[in-house]
């Protein structure tokens, strides 16, 4: 299902509704893929939603290419403040310039990470992964179509 018309404001409105209900929510998985999230407002909307879903175990924000540089702060918040074990940031416009704090990826909770379809990451953007992988608890890592090629990718 595609929710292109949901956009930043729709996700923020959903987060506001969760806050208004004031009781705990038992959602364990939420998929915000293809919602046209973008920029600072998109980041704020995702973070607002996370504040009201303490039991969340899986978060997908794939196919929101406008998030790009705002993925790093979302990732940091998720790994420092939640128990989420599965994250999907596929096709979010992440480039080699986006610095994902690899020390944070050592979260004991994170077992699945999807970064597929971020073609601009390339070998330089993923350099730190090779040295950090043995220290991570990841069981699944999807780097398909991340611009890795030939010797530079390995």
CSV table of N, CA and C in Angstrom, one decimal:
chain,number,residue,atom,x,y,z
A,1,UNK,N,0.8,-1.2,0.0
A,1,UNK,CA,0.0,0.0,0.0
A,1,UNK,C,0.9,1.2,0.0
A,2,UNK,N,0.5,2.2,-0.8
A,2,UNK,CA,1.3,3.4,-0.9
A,2,UNK,C,0.4,4.5,-0.2
A,3,UNK,N,1.1,5.3,0.6
A,3,UNK,CA,0.4,6.4,1.3
A,3,UNK,C,1.1,7.7,1.0
A,4,UNK,N,1.3,8.0,-0.3
A,4,UNK,CA,2.1,9.2,-0.7
A,4,UNK,C,1.4,10.5,-0.2
A,5,UNK,N,0.1,10.4,0.0
A,5,UNK,CA,-0.6,11.7,0.4
A,5,UNK,C,-0.6,11.9,1.9
A,6,UNK,N,-0.1,10.9,2.7
A,6,UNK,CA,-0.1,11.0,4.1
A,6,UNK,C,0.9,12.1,4.5
A,7,UNK,N,2.1,12.1,4.0
A,7,UNK,CA,3.1,13.2,4.1
A,7,UNK,C,3.4,13.5,5.6
A,8,UNK,N,4.2,14.5,5.8
A,8,UNK,CA,4.7,14.8,7.2
A,8,UNK,C,3.5,15.2,8.1
A,9,UNK,N,2.6,16.0,7.6
A,9,UNK,CA,1.5,16.4,8.4
A,9,UNK,C,0.6,15.3,8.8
A,10,UNK,N,0.3,14.3,8.0
A,10,UNK,CA,-0.5,13.2,8.3
A,10,UNK,C,0.1,12.3,9.4
A,11,UNK,N,1.5,12.1,9.3
A,11,UNK,CA,2.1,11.3,10.3
A,11,UNK,C,2.2,12.0,11.6
A,12,UNK,N,2.4,13.4,11.5
A,12,UNK,CA,2.4,14.2,12.8
A,12,UNK,C,1.0,14.2,13.4
A,13,UNK,N,-0.1,14.2,12.6
A,13,UNK,CA,-1.5,14.2,13.1
A,13,UNK,C,-1.7,12.8,13.8
A,14,UNK,N,-1.2,11.7,13.2
A,14,UNK,CA,-1.4,10.4,13.8
A,14,UNK,C,-0.6,10.4,15.2
A,15,UNK,N,0.6,10.9,15.2
A,15,UNK,CA,1.4,11.0,16.5
A,15,UNK,C,0.6,11.8,17.5
A,16,UNK,N,0.0,12.9,17.1
A,16,UNK,CA,-0.8,13.7,18.0
A,16,UNK,C,-1.9,13.0,18.6
A,17,UNK,N,-2.6,12.2,17.8
A,17,UNK,CA,-3.7,11.4,18.2
A,17,UNK,C,-3.3,10.3,19.2
A,18,UNK,N,-2.1,9.7,19.0
A,18,UNK,CA,-1.6,8.8,20.0
A,18,UNK,C,-1.4,9.5,21.3
A,19,UNK,N,-0.8,10.7,21.3
A,19,UNK,CA,-0.6,11.4,22.5
A,19,UNK,C,-1.9,11.8,23.2
A,20,UNK,N,-2.9,12.2,22.5
A,20,UNK,CA,-4.2,12.6,23.1
A,20,UNK,C,-4.8,11.4,23.8
A,21,UNK,N,-4.6,10.2,23.3
A,21,UNK,CA,-5.3,9.1,24.0
A,21,UNK,C,-4.7,8.7,25.3
A,22,UNK,N,-3.5,9.2,25.6
A,22,UNK,CA,-2.9,9.1,26.9
A,22,UNK,C,-2.7,7.7,27.5
A,23,UNK,N,-3.2,6.7,27.0
A,23,UNK,CA,-3.0,5.4,27.5
A,23,UNK,C,-1.9,4.7,26.7
A,24,UNK,N,-1.3,3.7,27.2
A,24,UNK,CA,-0.3,3.0,26.5
A,24,UNK,C,-0.8,2.3,25.3
A,25,UNK,N,0.0,2.2,24.3
A,25,UNK,CA,-0.3,1.5,23.0
A,25,UNK,C,0.5,0.3,22.9
A,26,UNK,N,-0.1,-0.7,22.4
A,26,UNK,CA,0.6,-2.0,22.3
A,26,UNK,C,1.1,-2.4,20.8
A,27,UNK,N,1.1,-1.4,20.0
A,27,UNK,CA,1.6,-1.6,18.6
A,27,UNK,C,3.1,-2.1,18.7
A,28,UNK,N,3.4,-3.1,18.0
A,28,UNK,CA,4.8,-3.6,18.0
A,28,UNK,C,5.5,-3.4,16.7
A,29,UNK,N,4.7,-3.1,15.6
A,29,UNK,CA,5.3,-2.8,14.3
A,29,UNK,C,4.6,-1.7,13.6
A,30,UNK,N,5.3,-0.8,13.0
A,30,UNK,CA,4.7,0.3,12.2
A,30,UNK,C,5.5,0.5,11.0
A,31,UNK,N,4.8,0.6,9.9
A,31,UNK,CA,5.4,0.8,8.6
A,31,UNK,C,5.0,2.1,8.0
A,32,UNK,N,5.9,3.0,7.9
A,32,UNK,CA,5.7,4.4,7.4
A,32,UNK,C,6.3,4.5,6.0
A,33,UNK,N,6.5,3.4,5.3
A,33,UNK,CA,7.0,3.4,4.0
A,33,UNK,C,6.1,4.2,3.0
A,34,UNK,N,6.7,4.8,2.0
A,34,UNK,CA,6.0,5.5,1.0
A,34,UNK,C,5.0,6.5,1.5
A,35,UNK,N,5.3,7.2,2.5
A,35,UNK,CA,4.4,8.2,3.1
A,35,UNK,C,4.8,9.6,2.7
A,36,UNK,N,5.8,9.8,1.8
A,36,UNK,CA,6.3,11.1,1.4
A,36,UNK,C,6.8,11.9,2.6
A,37,UNK,N,7.4,11.3,3.5
A,37,UNK,CA,8.1,12.0,4.6
A,37,UNK,C,9.4,12.6,4.1
A,38,UNK,N,9.7,13.8,4.5
A,38,UNK,CA,10.8,14.5,4.0
A,38,UNK,C,11.3,15.6,5.0
A,39,UNK,N,12.6,15.9,4.9
A,39,UNK,CA,13.2,17.0,5.7
A,39,UNK,C,13.0,16.9,7.2
A,40,UNK,N,13.3,18.0,7.8
A,40,UNK,CA,13.2,18.2,9.3
A,40,UNK,C,11.8,17.9,9.8
A,41,UNK,N,10.7,18.3,9.0
A,41,UNK,CA,9.4,18.0,9.5
A,41,UNK,C,9.1,16.5,9.5
A,42,UNK,N,9.6,15.8,8.5
A,42,UNK,CA,9.5,14.3,8.5
A,42,UNK,C,10.1,13.7,9.7
A,43,UNK,N,11.3,14.1,10.0
A,43,UNK,CA,12.1,13.6,11.1
A,43,UNK,C,11.3,13.8,12.4
A,44,UNK,N,10.8,15.0,12.6
A,44,UNK,CA,10.0,15.4,13.8
A,44,UNK,C,8.8,14.5,13.9
A,45,UNK,N,8.1,14.3,12.8
A,45,UNK,CA,6.9,13.5,12.8
A,45,UNK,C,7.2,12.0,13.2
A,46,UNK,N,8.3,11.5,12.7
A,46,UNK,CA,8.6,10.1,13.0
A,46,UNK,C,9.0,10.0,14.5
A,47,UNK,N,9.8,11.0,15.0
A,47,UNK,CA,10.2,11.0,16.4
A,47,UNK,C,9.0,11.2,17.3
A,48,UNK,N,8.0,12.0,16.9
A,48,UNK,CA,6.8,12.2,17.7
A,48,UNK,C,6.0,10.9,17.9
A,49,UNK,N,6.0,10.2,16.8
A,49,UNK,CA,5.3,8.9,16.8
A,49,UNK,C,6.0,7.9,17.7
A,50,UNK,N,7.3,7.9,17.7
A,50,UNK,CA,8.0,6.9,18.5
A,50,UNK,C,7.8,7.2,20.0
A,51,UNK,N,7.6,8.4,20.4
A,51,UNK,CA,7.5,8.8,21.8
A,51,UNK,C,6.2,8.1,22.4
A,52,UNK,N,5.3,7.7,21.6
A,52,UNK,CA,4.0,7.2,22.0
A,52,UNK,C,3.8,5.7,21.8
A,53,UNK,N,4.9,5.1,21.4
A,53,UNK,CA,4.8,3.6,21.1
A,53,UNK,C,5.9,2.9,21.8
A,54,UNK,N,5.8,2.8,23.1
A,54,UNK,CA,6.9,2.2,23.9
A,54,UNK,C,7.1,0.7,23.6
A,55,UNK,N,6.2,0.0,23.1
A,55,UNK,CA,6.3,-1.4,22.8
A,55,UNK,C,6.8,-1.8,21.4
A,56,UNK,N,7.1,-0.7,20.6
A,56,UNK,CA,7.4,-0.9,19.2
A,56,UNK,C,8.7,-1.8,19.1
A,57,UNK,N,8.6,-2.8,18.2
A,57,UNK,CA,9.7,-3.7,18.0
A,57,UNK,C,10.3,-3.5,16.5
A,58,UNK,N,9.5,-3.0,15.6
A,58,UNK,CA,9.9,-2.9,14.2
A,58,UNK,C,9.4,-1.6,13.6
A,59,UNK,N,10.3,-0.9,13.0
A,59,UNK,CA,10.0,0.4,12.3
A,59,UNK,C,10.5,0.4,10.9
A,60,UNK,N,9.6,0.7,10.0
A,60,UNK,CA,10.0,0.9,8.6
A,60,UNK,C,9.6,2.3,8.1
A,61,UNK,N,10.6,2.9,7.5
A,61,UNK,CA,10.4,4.3,6.9
A,61,UNK,C,10.9,4.3,5.5
A,62,UNK,N,11.0,3.1,4.9
A,62,UNK,CA,11.5,2.9,3.5
A,62,UNK,C,10.8,3.7,2.5
A,63,UNK,N,11.4,4.0,1.4
A,63,UNK,CA,10.8,4.7,0.3
A,63,UNK,C,10.3,6.1,0.6
A,64,UNK,N,11.1,6.8,1.4
A,64,UNK,CA,10.9,8.2,1.8
A,64,UNK,C,12.2,8.9,1.4
A,65,UNK,N,12.5,9.1,0.1
A,65,UNK,CA,13.8,9.6,-0.3
A,65,UNK,C,14.1,11.0,0.2
A,66,UNK,N,13.1,11.7,0.6
A,66,UNK,CA,13.3,13.1,1.1
A,66,UNK,C,13.9,13.1,2.6
A,67,UNK,N,13.9,12.0,3.2
A,67,UNK,CA,14.5,11.9,4.6
A,67,UNK,C,16.0,12.1,4.6
A,68,UNK,N,16.6,11.5,3.6
A,68,UNK,CA,18.1,11.5,3.4
A,68,UNK,C,18.9,11.8,4.7
A,69,UNK,N,19.4,13.1,4.8
A,69,UNK,CA,20.3,13.4,6.0
A,69,UNK,C,19.6,13.3,7.3
A,70,UNK,N,18.3,13.2,7.4
A,70,UNK,CA,17.6,13.2,8.6
A,70,UNK,C,17.5,11.7,9.2
A,71,UNK,N,17.9,10.8,8.4
A,71,UNK,CA,17.9,9.4,8.9
A,71,UNK,C,18.8,9.2,10.1
A,72,UNK,N,20.0,9.8,10.1
A,72,UNK,CA,21.0,9.6,11.2
A,72,UNK,C,20.4,10.0,12.6
A,73,UNK,N,19.7,11.1,12.7
A,73,UNK,CA,19.1,11.4,14.0
A,73,UNK,C,18.0,10.5,14.4
A,74,UNK,N,17.2,10.0,13.4
A,74,UNK,CA,16.2,9.1,13.7
A,74,UNK,C,16.8,7.8,14.2
A,75,UNK,N,17.8,7.3,13.5
A,75,UNK,CA,18.5,6.1,13.9
A,75,UNK,C,19.1,6.3,15.4
A,76,UNK,N,19.7,7.4,15.6
A,76,UNK,CA,20.3,7.6,17.0
A,76,UNK,C,19.2,7.6,18.0
A,77,UNK,N,18.1,8.2,17.8
A,77,UNK,CA,17.0,8.2,18.8
A,77,UNK,C,16.5,6.8,19.0
A,78,UNK,N,16.3,6.0,17.9
A,78,UNK,CA,15.8,4.7,18.0
A,78,UNK,C,16.7,3.8,18.8
A,79,UNK,N,18.0,3.9,18.6
A,79,UNK,CA,18.9,3.0,19.2
A,79,UNK,C,19.2,3.4,20.7
A,80,UNK,N,19.1,4.7,21.0
A,80,UNK,CA,19.3,5.1,22.3
A,80,UNK,C,18.1,5.1,23.2
A,81,UNK,N,16.9,5.1,22.7
A,81,UNK,CA,15.7,5.4,23.5
A,81,UNK,C,14.6,4.3,23.3
A,82,UNK,N,14.8,3.3,22.5
A,82,UNK,CA,13.8,2.3,22.3
A,82,UNK,C,14.4,0.9,22.3
A,83,UNK,N,13.5,-0.1,22.3
A,83,UNK,CA,13.9,-1.5,22.2
A,83,UNK,C,13.7,-2.1,20.8
A,84,UNK,N,13.6,-1.2,19.8
A,84,UNK,CA,13.4,-1.7,18.5
A,84,UNK,C,14.5,-2.6,18.0
A,85,UNK,N,14.1,-3.8,17.4
A,85,UNK,CA,15.1,-4.7,16.9
A,85,UNK,C,15.2,-4.7,15.4
A,86,UNK,N,14.2,-4.2,14.7
A,86,UNK,CA,14.2,-4.2,13.2
A,86,UNK,C,13.9,-2.9,12.7
A,87,UNK,N,14.9,-2.4,11.9
A,87,UNK,CA,14.8,-1.1,11.2
A,87,UNK,C,14.9,-1.2,9.7
A,88,UNK,N,14.1,-0.4,9.0
A,88,UNK,CA,14.2,-0.4,7.6
A,88,UNK,C,14.3,1.1,7.1
A,89,UNK,N,15.4,1.4,6.5
A,89,UNK,CA,15.6,2.7,5.9
A,89,UNK,C,15.9,2.6,4.4
A,90,UNK,N,15.3,1.6,3.8
A,90,UNK,CA,15.6,1.3,2.4
A,90,UNK,C,15.1,2.5,1.5
A,91,UNK,N,15.8,2.9,0.5
A,91,UNK,CA,15.4,3.9,-0.4
A,91,UNK,C,15.0,5.2,0.3
A,92,UNK,N,15.8,5.7,1.2
A,92,UNK,CA,15.5,6.9,1.9
A,92,UNK,C,16.4,8.1,1.5
A,93,UNK,N,17.2,7.9,0.4
A,93,UNK,CA,18.0,9.0,-0.1
A,93,UNK,C,19.2,9.2,0.8
A,94,UNK,N,19.7,8.2,1.4
A,94,UNK,CA,20.9,8.3,2.3
A,94,UNK,C,22.1,8.3,1.3
A,95,UNK,N,23.0,9.2,1.5
A,95,UNK,CA,24.2,9.3,0.7
A,95,UNK,C,25.5,9.0,1.5
A,96,UNK,N,26.6,9.0,0.9
A,96,UNK,CA,27.9,8.7,1.6
A,96,UNK,C,28.2,9.8,2.6
A,97,UNK,N,27.6,11.0,2.4
A,97,UNK,CA,27.9,12.1,3.3
A,97,UNK,C,27.1,12.0,4.6
A,98,UNK,N,26.1,11.2,4.7
A,98,UNK,CA,25.3,11.0,5.9
A,98,UNK,C,26.2,10.1,6.8
A,99,UNK,N,26.5,10.6,7.9
A,99,UNK,CA,27.4,9.9,8.9
A,99,UNK,C,26.5,9.2,9.9
A,100,UNK,N,26.4,7.9,9.7
A,100,UNK,CA,25.7,7.1,10.7
A,100,UNK,C,26.6,6.7,11.8
A,101,UNK,N,26.3,7.0,13.0
A,101,UNK,CA,27.2,6.7,14.1
A,101,UNK,C,27.3,5.2,14.3
A,102,UNK,N,28.3,4.6,13.8
A,102,UNK,CA,28.4,3.2,13.8
A,102,UNK,C,28.6,2.6,15.2
A,103,UNK,N,29.0,3.4,16.2
A,103,UNK,CA,29.1,3.0,17.6
A,103,UNK,C,27.7,2.7,18.1
A,104,UNK,N,26.7,3.5,17.6
A,104,UNK,CA,25.3,3.3,18.0
A,104,UNK,C,24.8,2.0,17.5
A,105,UNK,N,25.3,1.5,16.3
A,105,UNK,CA,24.8,0.3,15.7
A,105,UNK,C,25.1,-0.9,16.6
A,106,UNK,N,25.9,-0.7,17.6
A,106,UNK,CA,26.2,-1.9,18.5
A,106,UNK,C,25.1,-2.1,19.5
A,107,UNK,N,23.9,-1.5,19.3
A,107,UNK,CA,22.8,-1.7,20.2
A,107,UNK,C,22.5,-3.2,20.4
A,108,UNK,N,22.3,-3.6,21.6
A,108,UNK,CA,22.1,-5.0,21.8
A,108,UNK,C,20.7,-5.5,21.3
A,109,UNK,N,19.8,-4.5,21.0
A,109,UNK,CA,18.5,-4.8,20.6
A,109,UNK,C,18.4,-5.0,19.0
A,110,UNK,N,19.2,-4.3,18.3
A,110,UNK,CA,19.1,-4.2,16.8
A,110,UNK,C,19.6,-5.5,16.2
A,111,UNK,N,18.7,-6.3,15.6
A,111,UNK,CA,19.1,-7.5,14.9
A,111,UNK,C,18.8,-7.5,13.4
A,112,UNK,N,18.1,-6.5,12.9
A,112,UNK,CA,17.8,-6.5,11.5
A,112,UNK,C,17.9,-5.0,11.0
A,113,UNK,N,18.7,-4.7,10.0
A,113,UNK,CA,18.8,-3.4,9.4
A,113,UNK,C,18.8,-3.5,7.9
A,114,UNK,N,17.8,-2.7,7.3
A,114,UNK,CA,17.7,-2.7,5.9
A,114,UNK,C,18.1,-1.3,5.4
A,115,UNK,N,19.2,-1.2,4.6
A,115,UNK,CA,19.6,0.1,4.1
A,115,UNK,C,19.5,0.0,2.5
A,116,UNK,N,18.9,-1.0,2.0
A,116,UNK,CA,18.8,-1.2,0.6
A,116,UNK,C,18.3,-0.1,-0.2
A,117,UNK,N,18.7,0.0,-1.5
A,117,UNK,CA,18.2,1.1,-2.4
A,117,UNK,C,18.7,2.5,-2.1
A,118,UNK,N,19.6,2.6,-1.3
A,118,UNK,CA,20.3,3.9,-1.1
A,118,UNK,C,21.5,3.9,-1.9
A,119,UNK,N,21.3,4.1,-3.2
A,119,UNK,CA,22.4,3.9,-4.2
A,119,UNK,C,23.6,4.9,-4.0
A,120,UNK,N,23.4,6.0,-3.4
A,120,UNK,CA,24.4,7.0,-3.2
A,120,UNK,C,25.3,6.7,-2.0
A,121,UNK,N,25.1,5.7,-1.2
A,121,UNK,CA,25.9,5.4,-0.1
A,121,UNK,C,27.3,5.0,-0.5
A,122,UNK,N,27.4,4.0,-1.4
A,122,UNK,CA,28.6,3.5,-2.0
A,122,UNK,C,29.6,3.0,-1.0
A,123,UNK,N,30.7,2.6,-1.4
A,123,UNK,CA,31.7,2.0,-0.6
A,123,UNK,C,32.2,2.9,0.5
A,124,UNK,N,32.4,4.2,0.2
A,124,UNK,CA,32.9,5.1,1.2
A,124,UNK,C,31.9,5.3,2.4
A,125,UNK,N,30.6,5.3,2.1
A,125,UNK,CA,29.6,5.5,3.1
A,125,UNK,C,29.5,4.3,4.0
A,126,UNK,N,29.9,3.1,3.5
A,126,UNK,CA,29.7,1.9,4.3
A,126,UNK,C,31.1,1.4,4.8
A,127,UNK,N,32.1,2.1,4.7
A,127,UNK,CA,33.4,1.7,5.1
A,127,UNK,C,33.4,1.2,6.6
A,128,UNK,N,32.8,1.9,7.5
A,128,UNK,CA,32.8,1.6,8.9
A,128,UNK,C,32.1,0.3,9.2
A,129,UNK,N,31.2,-0.1,8.4
A,129,UNK,CA,30.5,-1.4,8.6
A,129,UNK,C,31.4,-2.6,8.7
A,130,UNK,N,32.4,-2.7,7.9
A,130,UNK,CA,33.2,-3.9,7.9
A,130,UNK,C,33.9,-4.1,9.2
A,131,UNK,N,34.4,-3.0,9.8
A,131,UNK,CA,35.1,-3.2,11.1
A,131,UNK,C,34.2,-3.3,12.2
A,132,UNK,N,33.0,-2.8,12.1
A,132,UNK,CA,32.0,-2.8,13.2
A,132,UNK,C,31.1,-4.1,13.2
A,133,UNK,N,31.0,-4.8,12.1
A,133,UNK,CA,30.1,-5.9,12.0
A,133,UNK,C,30.3,-7.0,13.1
A,134,UNK,N,31.6,-7.3,13.4
A,134,UNK,CA,31.7,-8.4,14.5
A,134,UNK,C,31.2,-7.9,15.8
A,135,UNK,N,31.1,-6.6,16.0
A,135,UNK,CA,30.7,-6.1,17.3
A,135,UNK,C,29.2,-5.9,17.4
A,136,UNK,N,28.5,-6.1,16.3
A,136,UNK,CA,27.1,-5.8,16.2
A,136,UNK,C,26.3,-7.1,16.5
A,137,UNK,N,25.1,-7.0,16.9
A,137,UNK,CA,24.2,-8.2,17.1
A,137,UNK,C,23.3,-8.4,15.9
A,138,UNK,N,23.6,-7.8,14.8
A,138,UNK,CA,22.8,-8.0,13.6
A,138,UNK,C,22.8,-9.4,13.2
A,139,UNK,N,21.6,-9.8,12.8
A,139,UNK,CA,21.4,-11.1,12.2
A,139,UNK,C,21.0,-11.0,10.7
A,140,UNK,N,20.4,-9.8,10.4
A,140,UNK,CA,20.1,-9.5,9.0
A,140,UNK,C,20.5,-8.1,8.6
A,141,UNK,N,21.3,-8.0,7.5
A,141,UNK,CA,21.7,-6.7,7.1
A,141,UNK,C,21.5,-6.7,5.6
A,142,UNK,N,20.7,-5.8,5.1
A,142,UNK,CA,20.4,-5.7,3.7
A,142,UNK,C,21.0,-4.4,3.1
A,143,UNK,N,22.1,-4.7,2.3
A,143,UNK,CA,22.8,-3.6,1.6
A,143,UNK,C,22.6,-3.6,0.1
A,144,UNK,N,21.5,-4.3,-0.4
A,144,UNK,CA,21.3,-4.4,-1.8
A,144,UNK,C,21.1,-3.0,-2.4
A,145,UNK,N,21.7,-2.9,-3.6
A,145,UNK,CA,21.6,-1.6,-4.4
A,145,UNK,C,22.0,-0.4,-3.6
A,146,UNK,N,23.2,-0.5,-2.9
A,146,UNK,CA,23.7,0.6,-2.1
A,146,UNK,C,25.0,1.2,-2.8
A,147,UNK,N,25.1,0.9,-4.1
A,147,UNK,CA,26.3,1.5,-4.8
A,147,UNK,C,27.6,0.8,-4.6
A,148,UNK,N,27.6,-0.4,-4.1
A,148,UNK,CA,28.8,-1.2,-3.9
A,148,UNK,C,29.2,-1.8,-5.2
A,149,UNK,N,30.5,-1.8,-5.5
A,149,UNK,CA,30.9,-2.4,-6.7
A,149,UNK,C,32.4,-2.8,-6.7
A,150,UNK,N,32.7,-3.9,-7.3
A,150,UNK,CA,34.0,-4.4,-7.5
A,150,UNK,C,34.8,-4.4,-6.2
A,151,UNK,N,36.1,-4.1,-6.3
A,151,UNK,CA,37.0,-4.2,-5.2
A,151,UNK,C,36.7,-3.1,-4.2
A,152,UNK,N,36.2,-2.0,-4.6
A,152,UNK,CA,35.9,-0.9,-3.7
A,152,UNK,C,34.8,-1.2,-2.7
A,153,UNK,N,34.0,-2.2,-3.1
A,153,UNK,CA,32.9,-2.6,-2.2
A,153,UNK,C,33.3,-3.6,-1.2
A,154,UNK,N,34.4,-4.2,-1.3
A,154,UNK,CA,34.8,-5.3,-0.4
A,154,UNK,C,36.0,-5.0,0.3
